[in-house]
mmCIF file with all atom_site columns, C-alpha atoms in Angstrom:
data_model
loop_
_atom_site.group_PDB
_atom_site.id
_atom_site.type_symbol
_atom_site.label_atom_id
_atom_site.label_alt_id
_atom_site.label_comp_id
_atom_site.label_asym_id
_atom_site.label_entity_id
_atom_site.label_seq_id
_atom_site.pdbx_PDB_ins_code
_atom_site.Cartn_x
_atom_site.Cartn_y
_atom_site.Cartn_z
_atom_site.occupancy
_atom_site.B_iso_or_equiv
_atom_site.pdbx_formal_charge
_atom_site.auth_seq_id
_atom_site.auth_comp_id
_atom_site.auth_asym_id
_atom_site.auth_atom_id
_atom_site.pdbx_PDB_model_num
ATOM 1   C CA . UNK A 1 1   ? -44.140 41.394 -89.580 1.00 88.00 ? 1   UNK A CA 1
ATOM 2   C CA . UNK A 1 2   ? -42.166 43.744 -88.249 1.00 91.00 ? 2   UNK A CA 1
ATOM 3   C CA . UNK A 1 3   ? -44.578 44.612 -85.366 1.00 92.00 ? 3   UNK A CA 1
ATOM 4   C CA . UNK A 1 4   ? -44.280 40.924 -84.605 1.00 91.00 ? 4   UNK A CA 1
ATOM 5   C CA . UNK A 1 5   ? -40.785 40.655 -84.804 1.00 89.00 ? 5   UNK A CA 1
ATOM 6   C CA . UNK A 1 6   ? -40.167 43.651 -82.739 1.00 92.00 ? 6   UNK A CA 1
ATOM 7   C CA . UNK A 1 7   ? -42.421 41.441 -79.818 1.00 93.00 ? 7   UNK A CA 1
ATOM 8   C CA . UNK A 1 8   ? -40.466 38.097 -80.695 1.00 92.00 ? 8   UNK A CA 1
ATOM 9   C CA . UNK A 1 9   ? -37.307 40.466 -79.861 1.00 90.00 ? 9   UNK A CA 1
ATOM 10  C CA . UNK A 1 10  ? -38.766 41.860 -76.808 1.00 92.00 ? 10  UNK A CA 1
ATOM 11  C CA . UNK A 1 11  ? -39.677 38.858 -75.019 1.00 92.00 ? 11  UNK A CA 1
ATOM 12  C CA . UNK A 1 12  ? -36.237 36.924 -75.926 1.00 90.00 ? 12  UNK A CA 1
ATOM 13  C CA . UNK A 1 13  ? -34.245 40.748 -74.532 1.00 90.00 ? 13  UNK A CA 1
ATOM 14  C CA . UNK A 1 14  ? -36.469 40.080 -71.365 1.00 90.00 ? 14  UNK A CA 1
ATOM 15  C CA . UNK A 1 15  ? -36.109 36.535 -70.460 1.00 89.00 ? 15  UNK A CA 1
ATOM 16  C CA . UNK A 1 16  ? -32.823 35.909 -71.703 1.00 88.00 ? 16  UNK A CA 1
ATOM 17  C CA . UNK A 1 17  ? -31.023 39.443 -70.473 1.00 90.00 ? 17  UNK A CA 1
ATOM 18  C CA . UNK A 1 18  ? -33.213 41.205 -68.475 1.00 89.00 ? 18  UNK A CA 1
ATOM 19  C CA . UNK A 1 19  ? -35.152 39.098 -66.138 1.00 90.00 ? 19  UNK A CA 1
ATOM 20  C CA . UNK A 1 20  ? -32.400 36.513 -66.014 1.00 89.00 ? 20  UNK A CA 1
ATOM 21  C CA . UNK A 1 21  ? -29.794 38.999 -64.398 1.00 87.00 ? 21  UNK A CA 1
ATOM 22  C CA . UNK A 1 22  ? -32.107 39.600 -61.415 1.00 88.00 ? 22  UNK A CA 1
ATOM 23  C CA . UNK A 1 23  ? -33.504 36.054 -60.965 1.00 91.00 ? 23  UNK A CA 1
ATOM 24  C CA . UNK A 1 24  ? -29.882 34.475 -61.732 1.00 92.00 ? 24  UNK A CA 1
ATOM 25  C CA . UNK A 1 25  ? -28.190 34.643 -58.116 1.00 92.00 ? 25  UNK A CA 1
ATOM 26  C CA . UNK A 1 26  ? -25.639 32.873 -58.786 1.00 94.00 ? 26  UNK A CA 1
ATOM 27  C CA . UNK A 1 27  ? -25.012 34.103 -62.178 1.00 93.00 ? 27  UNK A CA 1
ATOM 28  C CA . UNK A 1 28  ? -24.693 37.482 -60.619 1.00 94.00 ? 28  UNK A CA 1
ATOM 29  C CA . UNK A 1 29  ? -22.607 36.662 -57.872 1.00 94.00 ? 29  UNK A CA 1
ATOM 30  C CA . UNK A 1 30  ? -20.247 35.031 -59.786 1.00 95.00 ? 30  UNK A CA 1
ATOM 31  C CA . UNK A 1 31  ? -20.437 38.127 -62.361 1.00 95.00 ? 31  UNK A CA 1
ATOM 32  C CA . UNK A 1 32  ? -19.663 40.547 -59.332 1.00 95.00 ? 32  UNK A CA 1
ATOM 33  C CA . UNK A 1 33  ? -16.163 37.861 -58.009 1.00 95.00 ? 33  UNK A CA 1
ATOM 34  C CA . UNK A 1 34  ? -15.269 38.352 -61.614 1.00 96.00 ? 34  UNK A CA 1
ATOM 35  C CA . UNK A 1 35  ? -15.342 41.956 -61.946 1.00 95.00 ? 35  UNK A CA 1
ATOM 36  C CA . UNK A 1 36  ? -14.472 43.133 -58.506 1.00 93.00 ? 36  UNK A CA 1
ATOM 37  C CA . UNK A 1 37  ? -11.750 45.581 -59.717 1.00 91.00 ? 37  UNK A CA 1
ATOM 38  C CA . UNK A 1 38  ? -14.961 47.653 -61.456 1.00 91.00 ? 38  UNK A CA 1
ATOM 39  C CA . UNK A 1 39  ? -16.703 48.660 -58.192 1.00 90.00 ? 39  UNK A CA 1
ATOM 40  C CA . UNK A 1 40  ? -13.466 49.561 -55.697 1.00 86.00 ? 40  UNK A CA 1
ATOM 41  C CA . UNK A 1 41  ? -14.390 52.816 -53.879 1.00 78.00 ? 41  UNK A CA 1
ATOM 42  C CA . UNK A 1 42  ? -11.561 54.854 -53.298 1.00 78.00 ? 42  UNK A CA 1
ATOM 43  C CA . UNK A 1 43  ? -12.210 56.655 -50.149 1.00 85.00 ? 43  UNK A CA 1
ATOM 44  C CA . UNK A 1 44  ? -15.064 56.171 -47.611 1.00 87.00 ? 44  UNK A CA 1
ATOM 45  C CA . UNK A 1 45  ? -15.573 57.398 -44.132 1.00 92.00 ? 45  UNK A CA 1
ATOM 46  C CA . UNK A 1 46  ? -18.340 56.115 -41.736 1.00 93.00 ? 46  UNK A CA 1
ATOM 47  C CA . UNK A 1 47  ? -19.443 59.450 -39.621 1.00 95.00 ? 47  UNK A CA 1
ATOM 48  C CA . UNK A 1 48  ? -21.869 60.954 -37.883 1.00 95.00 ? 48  UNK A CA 1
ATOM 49  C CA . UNK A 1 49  ? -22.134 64.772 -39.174 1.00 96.00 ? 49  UNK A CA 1
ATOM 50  C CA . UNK A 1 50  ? -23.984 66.528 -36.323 1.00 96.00 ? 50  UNK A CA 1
ATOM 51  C CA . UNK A 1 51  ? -25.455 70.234 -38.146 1.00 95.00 ? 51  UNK A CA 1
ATOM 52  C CA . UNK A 1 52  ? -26.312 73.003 -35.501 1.00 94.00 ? 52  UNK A CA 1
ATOM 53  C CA . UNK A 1 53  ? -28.560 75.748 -36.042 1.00 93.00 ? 53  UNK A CA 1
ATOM 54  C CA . UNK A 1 54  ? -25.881 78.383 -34.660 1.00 93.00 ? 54  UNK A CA 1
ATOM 55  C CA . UNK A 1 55  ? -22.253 78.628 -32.579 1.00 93.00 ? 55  UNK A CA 1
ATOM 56  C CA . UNK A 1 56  ? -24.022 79.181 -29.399 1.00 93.00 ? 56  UNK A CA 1
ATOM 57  C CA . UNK A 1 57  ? -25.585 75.285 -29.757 1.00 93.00 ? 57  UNK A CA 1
ATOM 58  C CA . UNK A 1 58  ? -22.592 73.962 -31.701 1.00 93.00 ? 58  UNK A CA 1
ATOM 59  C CA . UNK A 1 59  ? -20.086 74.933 -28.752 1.00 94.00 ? 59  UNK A CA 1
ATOM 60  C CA . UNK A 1 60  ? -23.037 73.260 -26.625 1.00 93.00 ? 60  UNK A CA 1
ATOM 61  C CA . UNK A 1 61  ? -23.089 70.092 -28.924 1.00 94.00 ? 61  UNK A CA 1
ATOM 62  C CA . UNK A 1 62  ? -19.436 70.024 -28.836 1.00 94.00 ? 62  UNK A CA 1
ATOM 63  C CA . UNK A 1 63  ? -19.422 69.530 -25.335 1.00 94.00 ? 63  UNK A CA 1
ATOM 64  C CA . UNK A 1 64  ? -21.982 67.491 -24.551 1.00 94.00 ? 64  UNK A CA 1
ATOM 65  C CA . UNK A 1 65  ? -19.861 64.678 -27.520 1.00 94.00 ? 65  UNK A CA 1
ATOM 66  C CA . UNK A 1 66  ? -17.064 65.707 -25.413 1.00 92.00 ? 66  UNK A CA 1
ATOM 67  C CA . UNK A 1 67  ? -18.401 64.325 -21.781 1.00 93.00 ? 67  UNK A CA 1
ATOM 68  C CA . UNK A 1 68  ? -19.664 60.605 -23.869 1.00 92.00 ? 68  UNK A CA 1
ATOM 69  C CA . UNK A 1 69  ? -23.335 62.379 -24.447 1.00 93.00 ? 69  UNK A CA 1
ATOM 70  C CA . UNK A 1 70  ? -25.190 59.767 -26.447 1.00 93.00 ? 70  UNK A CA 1
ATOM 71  C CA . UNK A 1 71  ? -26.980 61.079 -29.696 1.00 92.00 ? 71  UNK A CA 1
ATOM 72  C CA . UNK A 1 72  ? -30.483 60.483 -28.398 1.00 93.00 ? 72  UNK A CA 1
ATOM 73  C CA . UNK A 1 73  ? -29.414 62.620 -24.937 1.00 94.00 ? 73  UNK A CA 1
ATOM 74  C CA . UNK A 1 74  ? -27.804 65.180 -26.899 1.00 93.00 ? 74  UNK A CA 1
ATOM 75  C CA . UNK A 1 75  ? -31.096 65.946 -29.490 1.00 93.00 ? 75  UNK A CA 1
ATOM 76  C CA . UNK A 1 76  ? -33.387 65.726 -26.879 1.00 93.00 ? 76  UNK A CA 1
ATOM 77  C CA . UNK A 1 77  ? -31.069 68.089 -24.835 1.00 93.00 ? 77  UNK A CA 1
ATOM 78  C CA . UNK A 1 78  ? -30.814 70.289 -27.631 1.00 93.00 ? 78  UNK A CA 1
ATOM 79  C CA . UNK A 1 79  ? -34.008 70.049 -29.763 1.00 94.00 ? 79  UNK A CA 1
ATOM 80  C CA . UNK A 1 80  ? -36.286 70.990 -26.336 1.00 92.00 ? 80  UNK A CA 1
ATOM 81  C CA . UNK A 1 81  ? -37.292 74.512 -27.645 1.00 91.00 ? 81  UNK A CA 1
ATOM 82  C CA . UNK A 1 82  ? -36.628 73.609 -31.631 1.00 91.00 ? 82  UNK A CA 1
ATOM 83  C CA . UNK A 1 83  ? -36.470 70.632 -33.289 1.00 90.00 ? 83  UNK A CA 1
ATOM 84  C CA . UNK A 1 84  ? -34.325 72.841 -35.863 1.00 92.00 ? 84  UNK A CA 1
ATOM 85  C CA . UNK A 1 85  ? -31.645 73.587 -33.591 1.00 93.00 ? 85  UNK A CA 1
ATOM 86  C CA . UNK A 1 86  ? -29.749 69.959 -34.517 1.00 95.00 ? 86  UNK A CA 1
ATOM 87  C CA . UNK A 1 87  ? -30.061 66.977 -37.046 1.00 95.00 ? 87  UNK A CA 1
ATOM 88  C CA . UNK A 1 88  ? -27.641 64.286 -37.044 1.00 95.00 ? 88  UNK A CA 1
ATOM 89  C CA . UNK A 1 89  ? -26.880 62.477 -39.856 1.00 94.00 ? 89  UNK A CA 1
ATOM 90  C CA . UNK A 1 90  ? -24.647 58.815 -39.536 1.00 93.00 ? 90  UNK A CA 1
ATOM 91  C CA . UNK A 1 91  ? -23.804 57.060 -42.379 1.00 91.00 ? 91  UNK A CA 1
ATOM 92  C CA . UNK A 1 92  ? -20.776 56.032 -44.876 1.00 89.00 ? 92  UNK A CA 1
ATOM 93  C CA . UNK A 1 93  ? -20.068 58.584 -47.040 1.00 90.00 ? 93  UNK A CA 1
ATOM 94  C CA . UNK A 1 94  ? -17.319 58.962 -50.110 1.00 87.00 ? 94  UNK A CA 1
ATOM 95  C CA . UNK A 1 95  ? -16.175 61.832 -51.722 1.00 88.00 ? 95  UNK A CA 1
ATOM 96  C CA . UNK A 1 96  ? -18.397 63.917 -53.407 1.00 87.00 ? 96  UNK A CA 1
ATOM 97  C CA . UNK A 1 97  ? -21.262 63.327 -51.047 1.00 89.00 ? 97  UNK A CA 1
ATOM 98  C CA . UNK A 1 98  ? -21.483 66.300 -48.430 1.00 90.00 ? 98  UNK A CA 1
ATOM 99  C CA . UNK A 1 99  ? -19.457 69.311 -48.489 1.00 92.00 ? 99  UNK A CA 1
ATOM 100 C CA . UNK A 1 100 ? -18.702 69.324 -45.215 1.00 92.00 ? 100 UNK A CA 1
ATOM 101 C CA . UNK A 1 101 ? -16.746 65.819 -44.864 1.00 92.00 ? 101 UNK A CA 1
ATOM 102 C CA . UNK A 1 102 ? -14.863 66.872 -48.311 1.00 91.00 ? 102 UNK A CA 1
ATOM 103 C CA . UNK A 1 103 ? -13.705 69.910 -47.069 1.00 92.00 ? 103 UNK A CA 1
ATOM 104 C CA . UNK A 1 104 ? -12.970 68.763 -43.319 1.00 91.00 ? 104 UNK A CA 1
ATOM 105 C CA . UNK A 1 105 ? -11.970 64.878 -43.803 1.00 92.00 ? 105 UNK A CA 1
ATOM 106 C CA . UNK A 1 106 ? -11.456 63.880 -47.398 1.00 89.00 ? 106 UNK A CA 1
ATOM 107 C CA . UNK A 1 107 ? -8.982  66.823 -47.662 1.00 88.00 ? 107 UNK A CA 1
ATOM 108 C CA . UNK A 1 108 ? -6.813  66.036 -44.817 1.00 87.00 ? 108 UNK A CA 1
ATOM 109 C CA . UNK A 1 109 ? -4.297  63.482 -44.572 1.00 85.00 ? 109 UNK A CA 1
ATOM 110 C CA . UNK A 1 110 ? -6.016  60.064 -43.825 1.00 81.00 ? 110 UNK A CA 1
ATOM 111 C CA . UNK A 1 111 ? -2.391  58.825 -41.362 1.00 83.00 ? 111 UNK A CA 1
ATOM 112 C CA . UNK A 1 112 ? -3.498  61.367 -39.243 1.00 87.00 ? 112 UNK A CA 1
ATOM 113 C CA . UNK A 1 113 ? -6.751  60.960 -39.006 1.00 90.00 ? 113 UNK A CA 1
ATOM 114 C CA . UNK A 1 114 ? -8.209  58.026 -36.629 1.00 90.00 ? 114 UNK A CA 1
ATOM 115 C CA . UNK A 1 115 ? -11.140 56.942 -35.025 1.00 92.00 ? 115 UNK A CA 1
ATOM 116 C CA . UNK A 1 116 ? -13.013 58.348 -32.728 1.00 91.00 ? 116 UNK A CA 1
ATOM 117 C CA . UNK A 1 117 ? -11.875 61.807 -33.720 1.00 93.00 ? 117 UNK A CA 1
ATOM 118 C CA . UNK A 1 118 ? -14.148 64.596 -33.188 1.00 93.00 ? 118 UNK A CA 1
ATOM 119 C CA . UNK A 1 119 ? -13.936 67.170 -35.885 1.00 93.00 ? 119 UNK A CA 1
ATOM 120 C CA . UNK A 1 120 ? -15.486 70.893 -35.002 1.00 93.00 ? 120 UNK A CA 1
ATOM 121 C CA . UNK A 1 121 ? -15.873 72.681 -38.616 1.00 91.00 ? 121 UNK A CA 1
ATOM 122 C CA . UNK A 1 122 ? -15.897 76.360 -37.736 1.00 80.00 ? 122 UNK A CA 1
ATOM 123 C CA . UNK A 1 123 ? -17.799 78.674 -39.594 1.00 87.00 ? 123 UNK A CA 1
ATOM 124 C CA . UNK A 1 124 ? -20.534 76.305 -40.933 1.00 93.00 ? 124 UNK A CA 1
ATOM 125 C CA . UNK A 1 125 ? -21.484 75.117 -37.557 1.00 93.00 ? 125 UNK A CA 1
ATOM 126 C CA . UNK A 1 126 ? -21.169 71.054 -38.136 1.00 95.00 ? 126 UNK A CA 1
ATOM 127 C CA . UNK A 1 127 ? -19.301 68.639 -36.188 1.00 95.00 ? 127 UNK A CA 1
ATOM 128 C CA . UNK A 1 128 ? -17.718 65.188 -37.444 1.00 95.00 ? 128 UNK A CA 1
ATOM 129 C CA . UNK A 1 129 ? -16.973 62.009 -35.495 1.00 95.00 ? 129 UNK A CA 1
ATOM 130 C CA . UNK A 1 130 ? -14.872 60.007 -37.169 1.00 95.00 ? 130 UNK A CA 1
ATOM 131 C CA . UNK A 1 131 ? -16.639 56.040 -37.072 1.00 94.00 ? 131 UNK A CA 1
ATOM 132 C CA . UNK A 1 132 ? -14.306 54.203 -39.452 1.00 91.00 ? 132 UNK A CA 1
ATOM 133 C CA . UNK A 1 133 ? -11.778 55.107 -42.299 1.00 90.00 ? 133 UNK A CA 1
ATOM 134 C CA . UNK A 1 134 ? -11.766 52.698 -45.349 1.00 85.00 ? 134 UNK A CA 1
ATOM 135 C CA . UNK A 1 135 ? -9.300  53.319 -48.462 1.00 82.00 ? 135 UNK A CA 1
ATOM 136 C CA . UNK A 1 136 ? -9.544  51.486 -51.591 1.00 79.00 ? 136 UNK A CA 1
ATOM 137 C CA . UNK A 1 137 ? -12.745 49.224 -50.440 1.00 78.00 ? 137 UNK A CA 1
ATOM 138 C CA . UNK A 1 138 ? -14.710 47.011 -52.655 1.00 84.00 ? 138 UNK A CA 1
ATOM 139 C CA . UNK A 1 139 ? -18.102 47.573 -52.364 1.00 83.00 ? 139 UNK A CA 1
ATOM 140 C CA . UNK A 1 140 ? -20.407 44.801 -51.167 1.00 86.00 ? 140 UNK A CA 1
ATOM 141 C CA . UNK A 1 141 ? -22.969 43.466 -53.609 1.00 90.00 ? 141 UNK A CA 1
ATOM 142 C CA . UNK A 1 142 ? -25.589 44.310 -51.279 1.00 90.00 ? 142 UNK A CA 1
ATOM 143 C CA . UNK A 1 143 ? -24.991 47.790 -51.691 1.00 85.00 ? 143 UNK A CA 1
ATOM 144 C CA . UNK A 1 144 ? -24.499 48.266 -55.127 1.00 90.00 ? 144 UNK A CA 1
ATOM 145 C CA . UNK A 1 145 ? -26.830 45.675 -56.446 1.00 92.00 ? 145 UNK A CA 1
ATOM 146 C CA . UNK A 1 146 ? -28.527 47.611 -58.627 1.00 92.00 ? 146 UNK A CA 1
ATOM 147 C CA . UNK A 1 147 ? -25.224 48.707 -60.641 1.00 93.00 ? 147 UNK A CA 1
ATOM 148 C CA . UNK A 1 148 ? -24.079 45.235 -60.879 1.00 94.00 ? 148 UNK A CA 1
ATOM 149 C CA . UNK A 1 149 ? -27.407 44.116 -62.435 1.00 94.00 ? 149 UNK A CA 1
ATOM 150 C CA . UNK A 1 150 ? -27.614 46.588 -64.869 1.00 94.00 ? 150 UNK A CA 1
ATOM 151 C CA . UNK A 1 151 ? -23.449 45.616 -65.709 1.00 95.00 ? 151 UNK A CA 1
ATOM 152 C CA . UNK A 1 152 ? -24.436 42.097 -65.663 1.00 95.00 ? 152 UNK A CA 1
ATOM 153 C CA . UNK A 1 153 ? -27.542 42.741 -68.013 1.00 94.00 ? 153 UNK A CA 1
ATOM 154 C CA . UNK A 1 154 ? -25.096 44.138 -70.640 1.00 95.00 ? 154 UNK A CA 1
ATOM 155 C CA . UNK A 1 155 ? -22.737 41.600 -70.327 1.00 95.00 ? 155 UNK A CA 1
ATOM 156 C CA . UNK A 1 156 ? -25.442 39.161 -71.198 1.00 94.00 ? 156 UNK A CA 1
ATOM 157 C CA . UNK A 1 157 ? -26.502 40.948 -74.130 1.00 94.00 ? 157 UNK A CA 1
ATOM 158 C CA . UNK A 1 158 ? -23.084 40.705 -75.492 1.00 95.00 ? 158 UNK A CA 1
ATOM 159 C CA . UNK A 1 159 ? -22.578 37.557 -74.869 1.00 94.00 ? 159 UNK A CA 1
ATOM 160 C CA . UNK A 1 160 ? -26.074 36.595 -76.433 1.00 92.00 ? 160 UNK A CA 1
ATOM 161 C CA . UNK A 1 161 ? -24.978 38.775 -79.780 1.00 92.00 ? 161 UNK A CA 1
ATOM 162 C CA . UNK A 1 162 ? -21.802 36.928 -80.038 1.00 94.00 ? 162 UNK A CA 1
ATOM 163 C CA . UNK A 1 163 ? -23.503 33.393 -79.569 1.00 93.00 ? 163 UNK A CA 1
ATOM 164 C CA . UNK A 1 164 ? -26.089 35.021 -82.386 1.00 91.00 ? 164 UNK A CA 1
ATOM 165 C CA . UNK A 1 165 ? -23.572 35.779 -84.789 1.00 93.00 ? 165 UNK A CA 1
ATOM 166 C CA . UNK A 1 166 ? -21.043 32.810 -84.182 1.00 94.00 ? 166 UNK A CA 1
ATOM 167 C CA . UNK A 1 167 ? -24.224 30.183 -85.305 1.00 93.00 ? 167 UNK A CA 1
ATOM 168 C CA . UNK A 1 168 ? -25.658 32.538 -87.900 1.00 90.00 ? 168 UNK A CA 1
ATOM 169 C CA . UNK A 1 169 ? -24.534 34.487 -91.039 1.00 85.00 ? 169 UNK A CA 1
ATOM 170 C CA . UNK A 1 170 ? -25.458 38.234 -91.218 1.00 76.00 ? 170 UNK A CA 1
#
């Protein structure tokens, strides 16, 4: 019995919790307008973090961002002898992320700060170009879908319990 009742309980958890929070879009949508508040991201910054091998190709980097380079020009510029002697990485980023952009952008004062700014972080040979600030940003369900499901999934189950207990006695 118990084997069999642990099964029963299974298969209820999974269609009723589990496999209706990913197949209930609208469920989940509406889950995500209701809760909102829960998934605010404080600080963001969409950059491109351009990491040189040395100073000698960071000053050359530097430049070539300087005179409206594109990316593509300035890697195949750079990366002719070694493709280790630059990586670009472009993306949105938060706090926490890379230790550059902490130290170089999330720790400055975002009024000053502005796009299109070109950020040269000495001693570690990166540079930063500012894309786009964003403070205090709710994240789009798109992009944290797989937080929201697993929120919505408990939210279910607690509603389900309640529903449980409210028709039977314990």
């Amino acid at each position: 019995d118990e084997y069999h009742d642990g099964i029963l309980l299974f298969n209820l958890s999974e269609d009723l919790i589990w496999n209706k929070a990913i197949k209930d879009t609208i469920g989940l949508q509406s889950f995500y307008d209701n809760n909102k508040q829960n998934y605010v991201l404080e600080k963001q910054v969409k950059a491109s973090l351009y990491s040189s091998k040395d100073e000698h190709v960071n000053k050359k980097v530097y430049n070539r961002i300087n005179w409206g380079f594109s990316d593509q020009d300035i890697l195949s510029s750079i990366n002719k002898t070694s493709s280790l002697n630059l990586s670009i990485d472009s993306g949105l980023f938060e706090y926490g992320e890379n230790n550059a952009l902490d130290e170089f952008v999330f720790s400055l004062d975002w009024d000053k700060l502005e796009k299109g700014d070109v950020i040269k972080c000495d001693g570690i040979n990166k540079i930063i170009i500012i894309e786009e600030l964003f403070e205090n940003s709710v994240s789009y369900l798109d992009d944290i879908k797989g937080l929201v499901i697993s929120d919505y999934q408990s939210f279910l189950e607690t509603e389900w319990l309640k529903d449980l207990k409210s028709k039977y006695n314990i």
